[in-house]
Tab-separated table of C-alpha atoms and ligand atoms in Angstrom:
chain	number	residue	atom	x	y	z
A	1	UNK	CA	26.882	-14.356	18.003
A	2	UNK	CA	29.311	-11.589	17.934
A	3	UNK	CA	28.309	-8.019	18.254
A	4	UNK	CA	28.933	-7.650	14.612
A	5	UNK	CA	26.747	-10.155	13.431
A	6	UNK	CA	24.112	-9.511	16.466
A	7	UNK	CA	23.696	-5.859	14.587
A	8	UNK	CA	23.537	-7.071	11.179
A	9	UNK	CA	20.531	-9.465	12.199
A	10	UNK	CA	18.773	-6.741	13.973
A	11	UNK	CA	19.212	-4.601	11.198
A	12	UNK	CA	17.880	-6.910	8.738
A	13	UNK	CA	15.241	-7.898	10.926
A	14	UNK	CA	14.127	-4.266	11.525
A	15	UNK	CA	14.153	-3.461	8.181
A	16	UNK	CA	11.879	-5.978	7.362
A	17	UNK	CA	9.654	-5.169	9.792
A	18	UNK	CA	9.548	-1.625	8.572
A	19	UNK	CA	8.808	-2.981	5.096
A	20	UNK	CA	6.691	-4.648	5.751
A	21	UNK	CA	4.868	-2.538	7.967
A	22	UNK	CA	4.693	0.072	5.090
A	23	UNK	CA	3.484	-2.895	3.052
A	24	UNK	CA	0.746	-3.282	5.832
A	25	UNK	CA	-0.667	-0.071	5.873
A	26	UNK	CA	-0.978	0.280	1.735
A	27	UNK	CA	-2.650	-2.929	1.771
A	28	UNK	CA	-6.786	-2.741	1.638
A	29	UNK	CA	-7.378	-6.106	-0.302
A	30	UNK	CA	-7.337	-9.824	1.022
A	31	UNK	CA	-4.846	-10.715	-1.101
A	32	UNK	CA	-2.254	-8.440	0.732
A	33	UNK	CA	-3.224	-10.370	4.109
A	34	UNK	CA	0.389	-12.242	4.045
A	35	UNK	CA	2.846	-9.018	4.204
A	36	UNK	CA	0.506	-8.148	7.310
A	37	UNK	CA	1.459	-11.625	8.419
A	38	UNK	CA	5.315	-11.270	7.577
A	39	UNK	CA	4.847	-7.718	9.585
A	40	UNK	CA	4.041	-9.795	12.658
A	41	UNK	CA	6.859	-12.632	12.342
A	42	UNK	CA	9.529	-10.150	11.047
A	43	UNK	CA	8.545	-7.883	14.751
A	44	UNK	CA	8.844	-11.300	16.751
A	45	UNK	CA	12.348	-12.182	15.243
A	46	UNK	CA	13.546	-8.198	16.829
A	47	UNK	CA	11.699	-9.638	19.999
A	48	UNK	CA	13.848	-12.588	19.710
A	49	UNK	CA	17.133	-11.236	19.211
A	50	UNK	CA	16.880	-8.769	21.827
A	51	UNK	CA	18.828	-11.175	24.526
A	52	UNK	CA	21.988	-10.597	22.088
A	53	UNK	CA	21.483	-7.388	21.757
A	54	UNK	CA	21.210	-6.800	25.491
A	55	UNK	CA	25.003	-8.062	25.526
A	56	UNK	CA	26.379	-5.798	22.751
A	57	UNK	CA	24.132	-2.818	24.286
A	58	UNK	CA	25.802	-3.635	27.749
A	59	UNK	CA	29.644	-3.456	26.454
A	60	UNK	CA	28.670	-0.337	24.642
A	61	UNK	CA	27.453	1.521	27.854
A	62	UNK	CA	30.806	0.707	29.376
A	63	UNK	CA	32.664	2.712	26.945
A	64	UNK	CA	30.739	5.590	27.835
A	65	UNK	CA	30.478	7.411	24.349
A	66	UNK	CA	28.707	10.606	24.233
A	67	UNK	CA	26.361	9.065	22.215
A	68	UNK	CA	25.012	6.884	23.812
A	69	UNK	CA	22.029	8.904	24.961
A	70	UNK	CA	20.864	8.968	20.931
A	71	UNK	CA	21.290	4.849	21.387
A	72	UNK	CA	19.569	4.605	24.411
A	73	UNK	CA	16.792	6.714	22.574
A	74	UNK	CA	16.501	4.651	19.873
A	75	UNK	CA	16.373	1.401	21.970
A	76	UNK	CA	13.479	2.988	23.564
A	77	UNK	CA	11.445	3.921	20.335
A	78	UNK	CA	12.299	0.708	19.335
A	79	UNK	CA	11.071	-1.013	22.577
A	80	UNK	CA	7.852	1.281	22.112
A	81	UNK	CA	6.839	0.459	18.582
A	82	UNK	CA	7.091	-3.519	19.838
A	83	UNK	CA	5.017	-2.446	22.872
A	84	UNK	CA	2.197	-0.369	21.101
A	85	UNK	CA	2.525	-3.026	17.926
A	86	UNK	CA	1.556	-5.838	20.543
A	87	UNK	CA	-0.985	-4.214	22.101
A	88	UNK	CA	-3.029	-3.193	19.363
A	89	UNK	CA	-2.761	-6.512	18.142
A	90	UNK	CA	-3.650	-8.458	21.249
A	91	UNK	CA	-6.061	-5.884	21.663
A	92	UNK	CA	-4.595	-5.835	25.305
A	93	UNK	CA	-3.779	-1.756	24.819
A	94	UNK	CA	-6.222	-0.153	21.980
A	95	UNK	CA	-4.958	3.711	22.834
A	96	UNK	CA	-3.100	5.495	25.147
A	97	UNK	CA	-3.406	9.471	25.330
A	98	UNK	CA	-6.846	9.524	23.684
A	99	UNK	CA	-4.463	8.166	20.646
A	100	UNK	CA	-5.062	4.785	18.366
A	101	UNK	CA	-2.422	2.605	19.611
A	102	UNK	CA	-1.870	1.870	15.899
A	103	UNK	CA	-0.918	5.750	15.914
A	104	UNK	CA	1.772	5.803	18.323
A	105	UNK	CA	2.996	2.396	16.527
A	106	UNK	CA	3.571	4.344	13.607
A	107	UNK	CA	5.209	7.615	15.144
A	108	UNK	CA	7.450	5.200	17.187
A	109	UNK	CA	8.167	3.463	14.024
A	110	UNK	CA	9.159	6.377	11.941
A	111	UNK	CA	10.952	8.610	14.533
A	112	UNK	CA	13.477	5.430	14.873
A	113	UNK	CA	14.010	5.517	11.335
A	114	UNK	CA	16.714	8.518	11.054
A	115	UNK	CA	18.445	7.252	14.859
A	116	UNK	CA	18.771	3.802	13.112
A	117	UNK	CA	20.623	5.049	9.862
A	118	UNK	CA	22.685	7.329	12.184
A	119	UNK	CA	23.312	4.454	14.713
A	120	UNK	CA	24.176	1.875	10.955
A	121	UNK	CA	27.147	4.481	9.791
A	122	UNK	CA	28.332	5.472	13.730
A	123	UNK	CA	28.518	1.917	14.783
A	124	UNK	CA	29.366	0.358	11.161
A	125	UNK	CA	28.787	-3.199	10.696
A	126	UNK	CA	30.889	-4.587	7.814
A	127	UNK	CA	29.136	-7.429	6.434
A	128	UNK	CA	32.315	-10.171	5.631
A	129	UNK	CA	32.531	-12.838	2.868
A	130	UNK	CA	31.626	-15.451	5.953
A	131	UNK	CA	28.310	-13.756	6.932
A	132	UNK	CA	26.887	-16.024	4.035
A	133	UNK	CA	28.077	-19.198	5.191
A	134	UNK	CA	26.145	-22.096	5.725
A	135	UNK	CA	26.155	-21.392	9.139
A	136	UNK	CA	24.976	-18.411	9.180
A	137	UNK	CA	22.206	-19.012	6.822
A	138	UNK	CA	21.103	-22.101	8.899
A	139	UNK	CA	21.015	-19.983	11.797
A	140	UNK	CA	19.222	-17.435	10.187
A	141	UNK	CA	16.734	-19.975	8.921
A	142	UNK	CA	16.162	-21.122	12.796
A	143	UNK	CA	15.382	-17.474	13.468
A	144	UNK	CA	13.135	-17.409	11.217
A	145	UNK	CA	11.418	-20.707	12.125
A	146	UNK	CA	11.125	-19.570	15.386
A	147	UNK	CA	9.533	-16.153	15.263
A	148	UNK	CA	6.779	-18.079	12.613
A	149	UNK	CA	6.227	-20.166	15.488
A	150	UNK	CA	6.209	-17.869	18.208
A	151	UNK	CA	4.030	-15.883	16.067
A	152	UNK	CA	1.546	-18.261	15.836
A	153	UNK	CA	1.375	-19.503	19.196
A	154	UNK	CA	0.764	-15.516	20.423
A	155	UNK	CA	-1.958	-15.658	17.996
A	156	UNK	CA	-3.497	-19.139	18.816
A	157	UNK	CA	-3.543	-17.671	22.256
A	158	UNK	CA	-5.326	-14.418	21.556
A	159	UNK	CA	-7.684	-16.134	19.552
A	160	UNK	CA	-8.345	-18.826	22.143
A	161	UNK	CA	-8.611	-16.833	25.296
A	162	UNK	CA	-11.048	-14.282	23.133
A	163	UNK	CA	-9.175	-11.142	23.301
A	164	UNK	CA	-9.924	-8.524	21.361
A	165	UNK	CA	-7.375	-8.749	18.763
A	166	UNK	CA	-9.092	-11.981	17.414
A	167	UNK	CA	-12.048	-9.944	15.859
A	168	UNK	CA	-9.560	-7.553	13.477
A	169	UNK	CA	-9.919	-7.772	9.991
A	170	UNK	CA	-6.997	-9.061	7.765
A	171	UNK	CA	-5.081	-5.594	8.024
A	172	UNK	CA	-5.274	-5.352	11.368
A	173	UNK	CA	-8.181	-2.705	11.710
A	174	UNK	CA	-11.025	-2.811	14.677
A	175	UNK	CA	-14.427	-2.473	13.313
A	176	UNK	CA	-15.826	0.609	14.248
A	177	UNK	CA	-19.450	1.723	13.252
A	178	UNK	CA	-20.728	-0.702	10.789
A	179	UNK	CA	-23.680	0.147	9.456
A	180	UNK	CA	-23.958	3.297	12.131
A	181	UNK	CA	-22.693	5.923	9.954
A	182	UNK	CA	-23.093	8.502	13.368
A	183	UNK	CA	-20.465	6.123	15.031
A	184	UNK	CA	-18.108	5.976	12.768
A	185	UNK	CA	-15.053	7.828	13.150
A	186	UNK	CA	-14.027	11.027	10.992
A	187	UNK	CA	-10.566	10.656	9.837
A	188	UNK	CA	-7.960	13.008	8.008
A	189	UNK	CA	-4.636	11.925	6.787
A	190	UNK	CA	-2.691	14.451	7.829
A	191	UNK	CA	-3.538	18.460	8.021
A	192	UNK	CA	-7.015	18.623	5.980
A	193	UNK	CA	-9.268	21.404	7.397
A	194	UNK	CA	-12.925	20.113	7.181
A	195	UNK	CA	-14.215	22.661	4.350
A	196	UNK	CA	-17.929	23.773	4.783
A	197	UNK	CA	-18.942	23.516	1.469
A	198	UNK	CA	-22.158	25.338	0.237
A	199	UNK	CA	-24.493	22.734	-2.195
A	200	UNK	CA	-25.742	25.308	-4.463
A	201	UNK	CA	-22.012	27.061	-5.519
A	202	UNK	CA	-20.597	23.187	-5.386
A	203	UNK	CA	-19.943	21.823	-8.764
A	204	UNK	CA	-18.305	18.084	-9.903
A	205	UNK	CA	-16.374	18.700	-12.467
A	206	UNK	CA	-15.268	15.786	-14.467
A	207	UNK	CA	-12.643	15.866	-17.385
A	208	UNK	CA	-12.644	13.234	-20.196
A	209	UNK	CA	-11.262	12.499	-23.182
A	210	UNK	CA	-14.779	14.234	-24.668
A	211	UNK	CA	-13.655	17.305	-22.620
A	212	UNK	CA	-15.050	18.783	-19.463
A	213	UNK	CA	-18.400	19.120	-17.795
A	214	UNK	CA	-20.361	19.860	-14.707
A	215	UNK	CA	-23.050	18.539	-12.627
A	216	UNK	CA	-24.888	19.937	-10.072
A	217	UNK	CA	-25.974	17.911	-6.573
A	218	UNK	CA	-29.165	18.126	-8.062
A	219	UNK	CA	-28.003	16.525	-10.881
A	220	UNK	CA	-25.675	13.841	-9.124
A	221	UNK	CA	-28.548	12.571	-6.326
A	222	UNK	CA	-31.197	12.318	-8.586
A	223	UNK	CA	-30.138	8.667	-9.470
A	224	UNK	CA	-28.823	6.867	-6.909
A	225	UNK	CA	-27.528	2.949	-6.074
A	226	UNK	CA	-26.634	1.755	-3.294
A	227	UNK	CA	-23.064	-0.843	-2.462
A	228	UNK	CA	-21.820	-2.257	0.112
A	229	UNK	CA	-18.231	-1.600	0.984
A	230	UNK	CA	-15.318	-1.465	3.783
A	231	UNK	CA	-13.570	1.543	4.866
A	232	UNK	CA	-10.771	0.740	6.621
A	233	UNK	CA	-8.023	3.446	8.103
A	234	UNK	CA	-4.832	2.874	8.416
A	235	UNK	CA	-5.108	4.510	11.967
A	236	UNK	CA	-6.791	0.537	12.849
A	237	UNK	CA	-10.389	0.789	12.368
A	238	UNK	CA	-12.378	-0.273	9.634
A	239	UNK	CA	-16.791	-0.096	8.978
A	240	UNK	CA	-18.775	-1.574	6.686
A	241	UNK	CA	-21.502	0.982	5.101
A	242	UNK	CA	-24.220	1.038	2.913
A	243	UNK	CA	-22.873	3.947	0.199
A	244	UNK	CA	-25.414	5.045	-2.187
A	245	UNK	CA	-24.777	7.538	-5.007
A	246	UNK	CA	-23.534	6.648	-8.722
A	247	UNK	CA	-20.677	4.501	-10.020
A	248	UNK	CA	-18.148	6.898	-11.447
A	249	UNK	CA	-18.262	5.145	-15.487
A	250	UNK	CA	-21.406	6.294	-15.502
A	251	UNK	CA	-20.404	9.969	-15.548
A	252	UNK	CA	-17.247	9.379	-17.946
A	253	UNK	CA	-17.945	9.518	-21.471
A	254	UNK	CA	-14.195	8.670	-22.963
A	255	UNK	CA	-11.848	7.078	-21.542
A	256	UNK	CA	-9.926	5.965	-24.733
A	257	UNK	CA	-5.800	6.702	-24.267
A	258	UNK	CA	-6.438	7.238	-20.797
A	259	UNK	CA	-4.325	5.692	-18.463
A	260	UNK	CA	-5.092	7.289	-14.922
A	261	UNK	CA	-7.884	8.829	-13.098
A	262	UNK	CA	-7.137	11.955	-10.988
A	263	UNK	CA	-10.343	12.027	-7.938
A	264	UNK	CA	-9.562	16.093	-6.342
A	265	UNK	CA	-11.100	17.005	-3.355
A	266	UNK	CA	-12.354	20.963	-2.309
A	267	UNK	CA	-9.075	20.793	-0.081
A	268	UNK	CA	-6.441	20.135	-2.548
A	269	UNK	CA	-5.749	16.552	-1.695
A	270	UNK	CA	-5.912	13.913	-4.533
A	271	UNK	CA	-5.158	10.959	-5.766
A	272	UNK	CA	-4.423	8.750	-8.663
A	273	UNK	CA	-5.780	5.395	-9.813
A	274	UNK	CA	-4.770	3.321	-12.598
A	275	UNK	CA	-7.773	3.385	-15.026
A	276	UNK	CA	-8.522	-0.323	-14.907
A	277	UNK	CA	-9.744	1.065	-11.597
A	278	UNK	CA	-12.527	3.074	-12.802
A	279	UNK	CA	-15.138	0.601	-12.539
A	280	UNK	CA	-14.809	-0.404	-8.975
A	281	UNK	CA	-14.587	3.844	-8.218
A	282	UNK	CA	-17.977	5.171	-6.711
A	283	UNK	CA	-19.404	8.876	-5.394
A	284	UNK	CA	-21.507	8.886	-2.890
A	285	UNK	CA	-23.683	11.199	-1.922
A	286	UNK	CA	-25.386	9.394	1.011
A	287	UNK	CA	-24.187	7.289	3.820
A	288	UNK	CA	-26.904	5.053	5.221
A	289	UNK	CA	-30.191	6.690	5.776
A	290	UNK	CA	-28.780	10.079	5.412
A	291	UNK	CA	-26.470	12.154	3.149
A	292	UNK	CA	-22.703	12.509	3.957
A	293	UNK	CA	-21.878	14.746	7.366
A	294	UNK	CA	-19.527	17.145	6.802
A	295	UNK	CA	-16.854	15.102	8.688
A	296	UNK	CA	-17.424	11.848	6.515
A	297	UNK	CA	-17.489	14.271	3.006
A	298	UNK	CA	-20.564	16.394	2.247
A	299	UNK	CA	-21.351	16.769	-0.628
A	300	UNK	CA	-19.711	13.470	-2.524
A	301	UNK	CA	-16.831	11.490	-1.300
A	302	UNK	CA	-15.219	8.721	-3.466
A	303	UNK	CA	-16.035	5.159	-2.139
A	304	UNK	CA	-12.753	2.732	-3.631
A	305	UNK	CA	-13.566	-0.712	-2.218
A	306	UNK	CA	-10.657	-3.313	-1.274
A	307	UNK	CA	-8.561	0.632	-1.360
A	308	UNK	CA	-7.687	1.502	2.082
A	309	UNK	CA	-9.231	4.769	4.024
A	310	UNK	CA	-6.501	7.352	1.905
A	311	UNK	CA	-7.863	6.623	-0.872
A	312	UNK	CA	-11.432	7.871	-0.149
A	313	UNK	CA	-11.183	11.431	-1.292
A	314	UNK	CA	-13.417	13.169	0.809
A	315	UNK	CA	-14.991	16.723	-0.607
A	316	UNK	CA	-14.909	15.993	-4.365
A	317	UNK	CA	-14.957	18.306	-6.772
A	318	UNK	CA	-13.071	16.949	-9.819
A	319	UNK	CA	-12.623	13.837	-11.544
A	320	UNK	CA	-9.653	14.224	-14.275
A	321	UNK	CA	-8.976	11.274	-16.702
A	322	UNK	CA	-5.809	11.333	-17.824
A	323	UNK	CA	-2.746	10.300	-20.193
A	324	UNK	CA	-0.279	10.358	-16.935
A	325	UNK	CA	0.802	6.644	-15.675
A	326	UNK	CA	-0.764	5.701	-12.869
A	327	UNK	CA	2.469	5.312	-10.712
A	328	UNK	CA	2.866	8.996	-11.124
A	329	UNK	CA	0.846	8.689	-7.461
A	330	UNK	CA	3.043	8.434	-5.060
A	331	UNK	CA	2.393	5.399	-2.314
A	332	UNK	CA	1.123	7.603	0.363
A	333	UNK	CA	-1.041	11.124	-0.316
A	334	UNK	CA	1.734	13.800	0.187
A	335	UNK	CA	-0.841	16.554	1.439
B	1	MTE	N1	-9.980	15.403	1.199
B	1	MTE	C1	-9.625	14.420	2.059
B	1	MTE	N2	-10.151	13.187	1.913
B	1	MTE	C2	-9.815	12.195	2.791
B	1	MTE	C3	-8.896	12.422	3.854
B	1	MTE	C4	-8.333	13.725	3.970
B	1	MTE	O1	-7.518	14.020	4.863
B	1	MTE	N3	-8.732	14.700	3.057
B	1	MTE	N4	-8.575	11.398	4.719
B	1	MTE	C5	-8.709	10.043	4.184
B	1	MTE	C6	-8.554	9.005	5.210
B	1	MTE	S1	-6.983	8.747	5.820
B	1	MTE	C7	-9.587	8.187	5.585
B	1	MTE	S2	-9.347	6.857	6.596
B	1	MTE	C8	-10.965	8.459	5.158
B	1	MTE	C9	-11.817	8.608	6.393
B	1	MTE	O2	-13.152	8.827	6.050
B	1	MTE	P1	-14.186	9.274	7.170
B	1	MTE	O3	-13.604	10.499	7.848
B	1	MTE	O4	-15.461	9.526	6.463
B	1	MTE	O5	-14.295	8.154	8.157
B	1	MTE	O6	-11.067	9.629	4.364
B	1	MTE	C10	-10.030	9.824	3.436
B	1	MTE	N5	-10.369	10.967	2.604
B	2	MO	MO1	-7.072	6.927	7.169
């Protein structure tokens, strides 16, 4: 392969594997296991064409450009979100720094991203009429064979020399706390102070299409059920709990026209679900044998099985129905 072509599969490659890797972490439901699967293959095809790459990086270091310590840069946050993506996978290196593995994956993984479209335009890669030959498309089918295979045999091994990367769940997550609501970790998405909010001033407010009312705690924990359900981060750790408080079409009245449901937390962060949702959405008050800590949500955090962690507003203190579609939510919370 020519340099030219050597960067274009790279590039492709990588930007699958960032795809994919966003695909990854938005996915909380089995049937989302395969783009965690096509994150894996699309990281071993980089792995594999790393040998040409080595050949195109070595002619470039000759030329000394004064560039080349932004290349060299990327290479290496490249080379670390391969590292940290393996080890948290094997299980072989869970954290480093106190940090999730899965953490410095991800900051690896999206400090490369404005190097890489700098690096695309500096050292431009014209795609030609031949780059879909058969050739090319054959060989690009081998690659692909390949990195499904290699894929598989890393993960036969793992799973046959019991390492802890056999035990994740679909996403990827290690089970943390099951059933030990103490031991489970406290997680916030990005800059969320933990609010100390005082029971007796606390209200829910909830806003239908029959207009808007409030309940007290009082109110809320006087009938409770209890559900099962997953939380799983996308930090890499997941725990199954026992969640009791109410199921949230119990508290709406109208839902007619409505086409989203806004869940606001104390702290400003929300989010959006498509209304279809409502009846798998679910407040808790209580976590296992006790109510919510302050960490995990007190007074009532939204439990959204087969959502992943982000969408667990913790701190709630208004539930909006709305006419707004529900991809007016962006992918990610944005606070
Ligand atoms: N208000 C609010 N709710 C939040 C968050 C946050 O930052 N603010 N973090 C979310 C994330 S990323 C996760 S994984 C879960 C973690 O819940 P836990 O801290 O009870 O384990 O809460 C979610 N709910
Ligand atoms: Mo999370």
């Amino acid at each position: 392969m020519n340099w030219r072509r050597t960067n274009l599969a790279l590039f492709v490659a990588l930007v699958l594997a960032f795809a994919t890797g966003v695909g990854a972490v938005a996915t909380g439901s089995a049937r989302g296991r395969w783009i965690v699967l096509a994150h894996g293959v699309a990281a071993v095809a980089v792995v594999l064409l790393i040998p040409w790459k080595t050949r195109v990086v070595r002619g470039g270091l000759r030329r000394a450009r004064p560039t080349r310590t932004l290349s060299l840069l990327l290479a290496g946050l490249a080379v670390t979100a391969l590292a940290f993506g393996f080890g948290y996978a094997t299980g072989l290196v869970r954290s480093v720094g106190g940090l999730e593995g899965m953490w410095w994956h991800v900051a690896a993984a999206l400090a490369l991203v404005p190097l890489l479209l700098w690096h695309v335009f500096a050292r431009r890669a014209r795609p030609r009429r031949g780059d879909v030959s058969r050739r090319v498309l054959l060989r690009a089918g081998l690659l692909g064979a390949a990195a499904v295979a290699l894929y598989a045999a890393v993960d036969g091994t793992v799973r046959l020399t019991g390492l802890p990367g056999a035990r994740r769940r679909f996403t990827g997550s290690y089970e943390a706390g099951s059933f030990r609501p103490a031991a489970m970790p406290t997680t916030i998405w990005l800059d969320d102070p933990v609010p100390d909010v005082a029971a007796d001033a606390w209200r829910l407010s909830i806003v239908d299409g029959a207009g808007r009312y409030e309940l007290t705690l009082d109110q809320l924990a006087s009938s409770g059920t209890t559900i099962r359900a997953t939380l799983d981060c996308t930090s890499g750790w997941y725990a199954e709990q026992e969640w009791t408080g109410v199921p949230l079409t119990a508290l709406l009245r109208d839902v007619r026209g409505a086409r989203s449901v806004l869940v606001h937390s104390v702290t400003g962060y929300q989010v959006r679900f498509p209304i279809e949702e409502v009846r798998r959405l679910f407040l808790a008050t209580w976590v296992g044998e006790a109510p919510l800590s302050a960490g995990h949500g007190y007074p009532l955090r939204l439990v959204a099985p087969q959502r992943r962690g982000f969408w667990w507003v913790k701190w709630v203190d208004r539930i909006e129905v709305q006419a707004v579609p529900p991809w007016w939510q962006p992918p990610f919370p944005v606070t």
